Amino acid sequence: MRNIIEINNLSLGFEIDEKFYQAVYDVNFDIQKGRMHAIVGESGCGKTATVMSIIKLLPKNAKIIGGNIMFEDKNLLSLKEKDLRKLRGKRIALIPQDPMTSLNPLYNIENQMIETIMLHNKVGKRGAYKIALDVLNDVGIINPAERLKAYPHELSGGMKQRVIIAMALSSGADVIIADEPTTALDVTIQAQILKLLSDIKKAGKSIILITHNLGIVKQYADFVSIMYMGRIVEEAETNMLFRNPKHPYTKDLFAALPTIKGKKLENIKGAPAPITKPVSGCPYHPRCKYASEICAKKTFHLICQKDNSRVACRLYEGCSR
């Protein structure tokens, strides 16, 4: 299957109090066309910073120090802002984390959608209005003409999120970045939004899903990358990962999941170190029950397994094929 985005050896960090601290270390992964790729990890693990590097929407104190991000034949990290702006929104769209604050409260939905559509499509206001009606209908909004006249405060959280998704679709983007797209939504609306994203994927779009919710990942994602303290420690097809997790961190995450069998939940002892206090060796070794002396000294890189998963851990050797 064709890769639409390839992230190679991406490293970045942040300047804090005039000191630079690395937050993402040599990250590599590919996004395939027509698939949903989930990036999973605890808050602060670097998943959002990694993915936002694709469209260079990073905080001012962030600095990319290595790697490249290929989209078709272009290295996005080397593009000038004016050239990146042509891709951002039109070819690679973002569904931001909080639908409550992502729309401008001073303008109605029609004004905001038409401005976005005209920016990325060669159409006038009449053509943009028709596109707005069509995409609102596509995301399941009833009476779209009426909703276009509404202001954000007049819409529910789920309705706002549908509007944001419609805006992402209005340009015909090939890749959609969904950053915790169900934050602050109730369970019923979450399911509707995730079903909508799944339908968008089936239509041939590629979706990058940033989340910490393994239940969502299991049901909707095709492929998963597990991040811990700025490194990808395991990645695999979703069904393979849930059937046979390998990295101790992944195993511990799964052990902490509630089950219908009423099994006692296990907690992961300790907490990730802040980026201001980097850990030598394997970043998970201070919390890992399988850690040995070498884990505190050596950084392990992803190695391929016979089932085509990849894991960064001393417990596994590379496949022989």
CSV table of C-alpha atoms in Angstrom, one decimal:
chain,number,residue,atom,x,y,z
A,1,MET,CA,0.0,0.0,0.0
A,2,ARG,CA,1.3,3.5,-1.0
A,3,ASN,CA,2.7,5.8,1.7
A,4,ILE,CA,1.3,9.3,1.5
A,5,ILE,CA,3.5,10.7,4.3
A,6,GLU,CA,6.9,9.4,5.5
A,7,ILE,CA,8.4,10.8,8.7
A,8,ASN,CA,12.1,10.0,8.9
A,9,ASN,CA,14.4,10.5,12.0
A,10,LEU,CA,12.3,13.4,13.3
A,11,SER,CA,13.9,15.1,16.4
A,12,LEU,CA,12.7,18.2,18.1
A,13,GLY,CA,12.6,20.0,21.4
A,14,PHE,CA,11.7,23.2,23.3
A,15,GLU,CA,13.5,26.1,24.7
A,16,ILE,CA,12.5,26.6,28.3
A,17,ASP,CA,14.1,29.3,30.5
A,18,GLU,CA,16.8,29.8,27.8
A,19,LYS,CA,17.7,26.2,27.8
A,20,PHE,CA,17.0,23.6,25.1
A,21,TYR,CA,15.4,20.3,26.0
A,22,GLN,CA,14.8,17.5,23.5
A,23,ALA,CA,11.3,16.1,23.5
A,24,VAL,CA,11.2,13.9,20.4
A,25,TYR,CA,14.0,11.5,19.5
A,26,ASP,CA,14.5,10.1,15.9
A,27,VAL,CA,10.9,9.2,15.3
A,28,ASN,CA,10.1,7.2,12.1
A,29,PHE,CA,6.7,6.2,10.8
A,30,ASP,CA,4.7,6.1,7.6
A,31,ILE,CA,1.1,7.1,6.9
A,32,GLN,CA,-0.5,4.9,4.2
A,33,LYS,CA,-3.3,6.1,1.9
A,34,GLY,CA,-6.8,5.2,3.0
A,35,ARG,CA,-5.9,4.1,6.5
A,36,MET,CA,-6.3,5.4,10.1
A,37,HIS,CA,-2.9,5.5,11.9
A,38,ALA,CA,-3.2,6.1,15.7
A,39,ILE,CA,-0.4,7.7,17.7
A,40,VAL,CA,-0.9,6.6,21.3
A,41,GLY,CA,0.8,7.7,24.5
A,42,GLU,CA,0.4,9.5,27.8
A,43,SER,CA,0.1,13.3,28.0
A,44,GLY,CA,3.5,14.9,27.4
A,45,CYS,CA,4.9,11.9,25.4
A,46,GLY,CA,5.5,14.0,22.3
A,47,LYS,CA,2.7,12.6,20.1
A,48,THR,CA,1.1,16.0,19.4
A,49,ALA,CA,4.4,17.7,18.8
A,50,THR,CA,5.4,15.0,16.4
A,51,VAL,CA,2.3,15.1,14.3
A,52,MET,CA,2.0,18.9,14.4
A,53,SER,CA,5.5,19.0,12.9
A,54,ILE,CA,3.9,17.8,9.6
A,55,ILE,CA,2.1,21.1,9.2
A,56,LYS,CA,4.6,23.1,11.3
A,57,LEU,CA,2.0,24.3,13.8
A,58,LEU,CA,4.3,24.2,16.8
A,59,PRO,CA,4.7,26.6,19.7
A,60,LYS,CA,7.2,29.4,19.2
A,61,ASN,CA,9.7,27.8,21.6
A,62,ALA,CA,9.8,24.6,19.6
A,63,LYS,CA,12.7,23.8,17.3
A,64,ILE,CA,13.1,20.9,14.9
A,65,ILE,CA,16.7,19.7,15.1
A,66,GLY,CA,16.7,16.7,12.7
A,67,GLY,CA,14.9,14.6,10.1
A,68,ASN,CA,12.5,15.1,7.3
A,69,ILE,CA,8.8,14.7,6.6
A,70,MET,CA,8.0,13.6,3.0
A,71,PHE,CA,4.6,14.3,1.5
A,72,GLU,CA,4.6,13.0,-2.1
A,73,ASP,CA,7.9,14.4,-3.4
A,74,LYS,CA,8.2,17.3,-1.0
A,75,ASN,CA,10.1,17.6,2.3
A,76,LEU,CA,7.6,19.6,4.3
A,77,LEU,CA,10.2,20.8,6.8
A,78,SER,CA,12.2,22.5,4.0
A,79,LEU,CA,9.2,24.4,2.5
A,80,LYS,CA,8.9,28.1,2.8
A,81,GLU,CA,5.9,29.2,4.8
A,82,LYS,CA,4.0,30.5,1.7
A,83,ASP,CA,4.5,27.1,0.0
A,84,LEU,CA,3.5,25.2,3.1
A,85,ARG,CA,0.4,27.4,3.4
A,86,LYS,CA,-0.8,26.1,0.1
A,87,LEU,CA,-0.7,22.5,1.4
A,88,ARG,CA,-1.9,23.2,4.9
A,89,GLY,CA,-5.7,23.0,5.0
A,90,LYS,CA,-6.0,22.1,1.3
A,91,ARG,CA,-4.0,18.8,1.1
A,92,ILE,CA,-3.4,18.2,4.9
A,93,ALA,CA,-6.2,19.3,7.1
A,94,LEU,CA,-6.5,19.6,10.9
A,95,ILE,CA,-9.3,18.7,13.2
A,96,PRO,CA,-8.2,20.5,16.4
A,97,GLN,CA,-8.6,19.1,19.9
A,98,ASP,CA,-11.3,21.3,21.4
A,99,PRO,CA,-14.4,22.0,19.3
A,100,MET,CA,-15.6,24.5,21.9
A,101,THR,CA,-12.8,27.0,21.1
A,102,SER,CA,-11.9,26.2,17.5
A,103,LEU,CA,-14.6,28.4,15.9
A,104,ASN,CA,-14.7,32.2,16.1
A,105,PRO,CA,-17.6,33.2,18.4
A,106,LEU,CA,-18.0,36.5,16.6
A,107,TYR,CA,-18.9,35.1,13.2
A,108,ASN,CA,-21.6,32.7,12.1
A,109,ILE,CA,-20.8,29.3,10.6
A,110,GLU,CA,-21.5,30.5,7.0
A,111,ASN,CA,-18.9,33.3,7.2
A,112,GLN,CA,-16.3,31.0,8.6
A,113,MET,CA,-16.9,28.1,6.2
A,114,ILE,CA,-17.1,30.3,3.1
A,115,GLU,CA,-13.8,32.1,4.0
A,116,THR,CA,-12.1,28.7,4.4
A,117,ILE,CA,-13.5,27.2,1.2
A,118,MET,CA,-12.6,30.3,-0.9
A,119,LEU,CA,-9.1,30.2,0.5
A,120,HIS,CA,-8.5,26.6,-0.7
A,121,ASN,CA,-10.8,26.4,-3.7
A,122,LYS,CA,-11.1,28.5,-6.9
A,123,VAL,CA,-14.7,29.4,-6.3
A,124,GLY,CA,-16.7,32.5,-5.6
A,125,LYS,CA,-19.1,33.0,-2.7
A,126,ARG,CA,-22.0,31.2,-4.5
A,127,GLY,CA,-19.8,28.2,-5.2
A,128,ALA,CA,-18.4,28.2,-1.7
A,129,TYR,CA,-21.9,28.3,-0.3
A,130,LYS,CA,-22.9,25.2,-2.3
A,131,ILE,CA,-19.8,23.4,-1.1
A,132,ALA,CA,-20.6,24.3,2.5
A,133,LEU,CA,-24.1,22.9,2.1
A,134,ASP,CA,-22.8,19.7,0.6
A,135,VAL,CA,-20.1,19.0,3.2
A,136,LEU,CA,-22.4,19.8,6.1
A,137,ASN,CA,-24.8,17.3,4.6
A,138,ASP,CA,-22.0,14.8,4.2
A,139,VAL,CA,-21.2,15.0,7.9
A,140,GLY,CA,-24.8,14.4,8.9
A,141,ILE,CA,-25.9,17.9,9.8
A,142,ILE,CA,-29.7,18.2,9.3
A,143,ASN,CA,-31.0,21.4,7.7
A,144,PRO,CA,-27.5,22.7,6.8
A,145,ALA,CA,-28.8,26.0,5.4
A,146,GLU,CA,-30.2,26.8,8.8
A,147,ARG,CA,-27.1,25.7,10.6
A,148,LEU,CA,-24.9,28.0,8.4
A,149,LYS,CA,-26.8,31.0,9.8
A,150,ALA,CA,-26.1,29.9,13.4
A,151,TYR,CA,-23.3,31.2,15.6
A,152,PRO,CA,-21.0,28.7,17.4
A,153,HIS,CA,-22.7,29.3,20.8
A,154,GLU,CA,-25.9,28.1,19.3
A,155,LEU,CA,-24.6,24.7,18.4
A,156,SER,CA,-23.9,21.7,20.6
A,157,GLY,CA,-20.4,20.4,21.1
A,158,GLY,CA,-21.0,17.5,18.7
A,159,MET,CA,-22.5,19.8,16.1
A,160,LYS,CA,-19.4,22.1,16.4
A,161,GLN,CA,-17.1,19.1,15.9
A,162,ARG,CA,-19.1,18.1,12.8
A,163,VAL,CA,-18.7,21.7,11.4
A,164,ILE,CA,-14.9,21.5,12.0
A,165,ILE,CA,-14.8,18.1,10.2
A,166,ALA,CA,-16.8,19.6,7.4
A,167,MET,CA,-14.4,22.5,7.0
A,168,ALA,CA,-11.5,19.9,6.8
A,169,LEU,CA,-13.4,18.0,4.1
A,170,SER,CA,-14.3,21.1,2.1
A,171,SER,CA,-10.9,21.5,0.5
A,172,GLY,CA,-10.7,17.8,-0.5
A,173,ALA,CA,-7.7,17.2,1.8
A,174,ASP,CA,-5.9,13.9,1.3
A,175,VAL,CA,-4.7,13.7,4.9
A,176,ILE,CA,-6.7,14.6,8.0
A,177,ILE,CA,-5.0,15.1,11.4
A,178,ALA,CA,-7.4,14.4,14.2
A,179,ASP,CA,-6.0,15.6,17.5
A,180,GLU,CA,-8.1,14.0,20.3
A,181,PRO,CA,-11.2,14.7,18.3
A,182,THR,CA,-13.6,13.5,20.9
A,183,THR,CA,-12.3,15.6,23.8
A,184,ALA,CA,-15.2,17.1,25.9
A,185,LEU,CA,-17.9,15.2,24.0
A,186,ASP,CA,-20.2,12.7,25.7
A,187,VAL,CA,-20.0,9.0,24.9
A,188,THR,CA,-22.8,9.0,22.4
A,189,ILE,CA,-21.5,11.9,20.4
A,190,GLN,CA,-18.0,10.4,20.6
A,191,ALA,CA,-19.2,7.3,18.9
A,192,GLN,CA,-20.9,9.4,16.2
A,193,ILE,CA,-17.8,11.5,15.5
A,194,LEU,CA,-15.6,8.4,15.3
A,195,LYS,CA,-18.0,6.6,13.0
A,196,LEU,CA,-17.9,9.7,10.8
A,197,LEU,CA,-14.1,9.6,10.7
A,198,SER,CA,-14.2,5.9,9.9
A,199,ASP,CA,-16.5,6.7,6.9
A,200,ILE,CA,-14.2,9.4,5.7
A,201,LYS,CA,-11.3,6.9,5.8
A,202,LYS,CA,-13.3,4.4,3.8
A,203,ALA,CA,-13.8,7.1,1.2
A,204,GLY,CA,-10.0,7.0,0.6
A,205,LYS,CA,-8.7,9.7,3.0
A,206,SER,CA,-5.8,9.1,5.4
A,207,ILE,CA,-6.3,9.9,9.0
A,208,ILE,CA,-3.7,10.5,11.7
A,209,LEU,CA,-5.5,10.0,15.1
A,210,ILE,CA,-3.7,11.4,18.2
A,211,THR,CA,-5.2,9.8,21.3
A,212,HIS,CA,-4.6,8.1,24.6
A,213,ASN,CA,-7.8,6.1,24.5
A,214,LEU,CA,-6.9,2.5,23.6
A,215,GLY,CA,-10.6,1.6,23.4
A,216,ILE,CA,-11.0,4.0,20.5
A,217,VAL,CA,-7.8,2.7,18.9
A,218,LYS,CA,-9.0,-0.9,19.0
A,219,GLN,CA,-12.3,-0.2,17.3
A,220,TYR,CA,-11.3,2.3,14.7
A,221,ALA,CA,-7.5,2.4,13.9
A,222,ASP,CA,-5.8,0.2,11.3
A,223,PHE,CA,-2.2,0.8,12.6
A,224,VAL,CA,-0.8,2.0,15.9
A,225,SER,CA,2.4,3.6,17.0
A,226,ILE,CA,3.0,3.6,20.8
A,227,MET,CA,5.0,6.6,22.1
A,228,TYR,CA,6.8,7.0,25.4
A,229,MET,CA,8.9,10.0,26.4
A,230,GLY,CA,9.5,11.1,22.9
A,231,ARG,CA,10.2,7.7,21.3
A,232,ILE,CA,8.1,5.2,19.5
A,233,VAL,CA,8.6,2.0,21.5
A,234,GLU,CA,6.3,-0.3,19.5
A,235,GLU,CA,4.1,-0.3,16.4
A,236,ALA,CA,2.0,-2.8,14.6
A,237,GLU,CA,-1.3,-3.5,12.9
A,238,THR,CA,-4.1,-2.8,15.4
A,239,ASN,CA,-5.3,-6.4,15.6
A,240,MET,CA,-1.8,-7.7,16.0
A,241,LEU,CA,-0.9,-5.2,18.7
A,242,PHE,CA,-4.0,-6.1,20.8
A,243,ARG,CA,-3.5,-9.8,20.3
A,244,ASN,CA,0.2,-9.8,21.1
A,245,PRO,CA,1.6,-6.6,22.7
A,246,LYS,CA,5.4,-6.8,23.1
A,247,HIS,CA,7.0,-3.8,24.7
A,248,PRO,CA,6.6,-3.7,28.5
A,249,TYR,CA,5.0,-0.3,28.3
A,250,THR,CA,2.4,-1.5,25.9
A,251,LYS,CA,1.7,-4.5,28.1
A,252,ASP,CA,1.4,-2.3,31.2
A,253,LEU,CA,-1.1,0.0,29.3
A,254,PHE,CA,-3.2,-3.0,28.4
A,255,ALA,CA,-3.1,-4.4,31.9
A,256,ALA,CA,-4.5,-1.0,33.1
A,257,LEU,CA,-7.6,-1.3,30.8
A,258,PRO,CA,-10.9,-2.1,32.4
A,259,THR,CA,-12.5,-5.3,31.2
A,260,ILE,CA,-16.1,-6.7,31.4
A,261,LYS,CA,-14.7,-9.7,33.3
A,262,GLY,CA,-14.1,-7.5,36.4
A,263,LYS,CA,-10.4,-8.2,36.5
A,264,LYS,CA,-8.6,-6.0,39.0
A,265,LEU,CA,-6.9,-3.1,37.3
A,266,GLU,CA,-3.2,-2.8,37.5
A,267,ASN,CA,-1.5,0.6,37.7
A,268,ILE,CA,1.8,1.6,36.2
A,269,LYS,CA,4.1,2.6,39.1
A,270,GLY,CA,5.9,5.9,38.9
A,271,ALA,CA,5.5,8.6,36.3
A,272,PRO,CA,7.4,9.7,33.1
A,273,ALA,CA,10.3,12.0,33.7
A,274,PRO,CA,9.9,15.6,32.6
A,275,ILE,CA,11.8,16.7,29.5
A,276,THR,CA,14.0,18.8,31.8
A,277,LYS,CA,15.3,15.6,33.4
A,278,PRO,CA,16.0,13.2,30.5
A,279,VAL,CA,16.5,9.5,31.3
A,280,SER,CA,19.6,7.6,30.0
A,281,GLY,CA,19.1,4.3,28.2
A,282,CYS,CA,15.6,3.0,27.6
A,283,PRO,CA,13.2,5.7,28.8
A,284,TYR,CA,10.9,3.2,30.4
A,285,HIS,CA,13.5,1.3,32.4
A,286,PRO,CA,12.8,3.2,35.7
A,287,ARG,CA,9.2,1.8,35.6
A,288,CYS,CA,9.8,-1.5,33.9
A,289,LYS,CA,9.6,-4.8,35.8
A,290,TYR,CA,11.8,-6.4,33.1
A,291,ALA,CA,14.6,-3.9,33.3
A,292,SER,CA,18.2,-5.0,33.7
A,293,GLU,CA,21.5,-3.0,34.0
A,294,ILE,CA,21.8,-2.6,30.2
A,295,CYS,CA,18.4,-0.9,30.0
A,296,ALA,CA,19.8,2.0,32.0
A,297,LYS,CA,22.7,2.4,29.6
A,298,LYS,CA,21.6,1.5,26.1
A,299,THR,CA,18.9,3.0,24.0
A,300,PHE,CA,17.1,0.4,22.0
A,301,HIS,CA,15.8,1.1,18.5
A,302,LEU,CA,12.8,-0.4,16.7
A,303,ILE,CA,13.5,-3.8,15.2
A,304,CYS,CA,11.2,-5.8,13.0
A,305,GLN,CA,9.5,-9.0,14.2
A,306,LYS,CA,8.3,-11.9,12.2
A,307,ASP,CA,4.7,-10.7,12.4
A,308,ASN,CA,5.8,-7.3,10.9
A,309,SER,CA,5.4,-5.5,14.1
A,310,ARG,CA,8.4,-3.4,15.4
A,311,VAL,CA,9.5,-3.1,19.0
A,312,ALA,CA,12.3,-1.3,20.9
A,313,CYS,CA,13.2,-3.6,23.7
A,314,ARG,CA,16.2,-5.8,24.8
A,315,LEU,CA,13.7,-8.7,25.2
A,316,TYR,CA,13.3,-9.0,21.4
A,317,GLU,CA,15.7,-9.8,18.6
A,318,GLY,CA,15.2,-8.9,14.9
A,319,CYS,CA,13.4,-11.3,12.6
A,320,SER,CA,15.6,-13.7,10.6
A,321,ARG,CA,13.8,-13.5,7.3
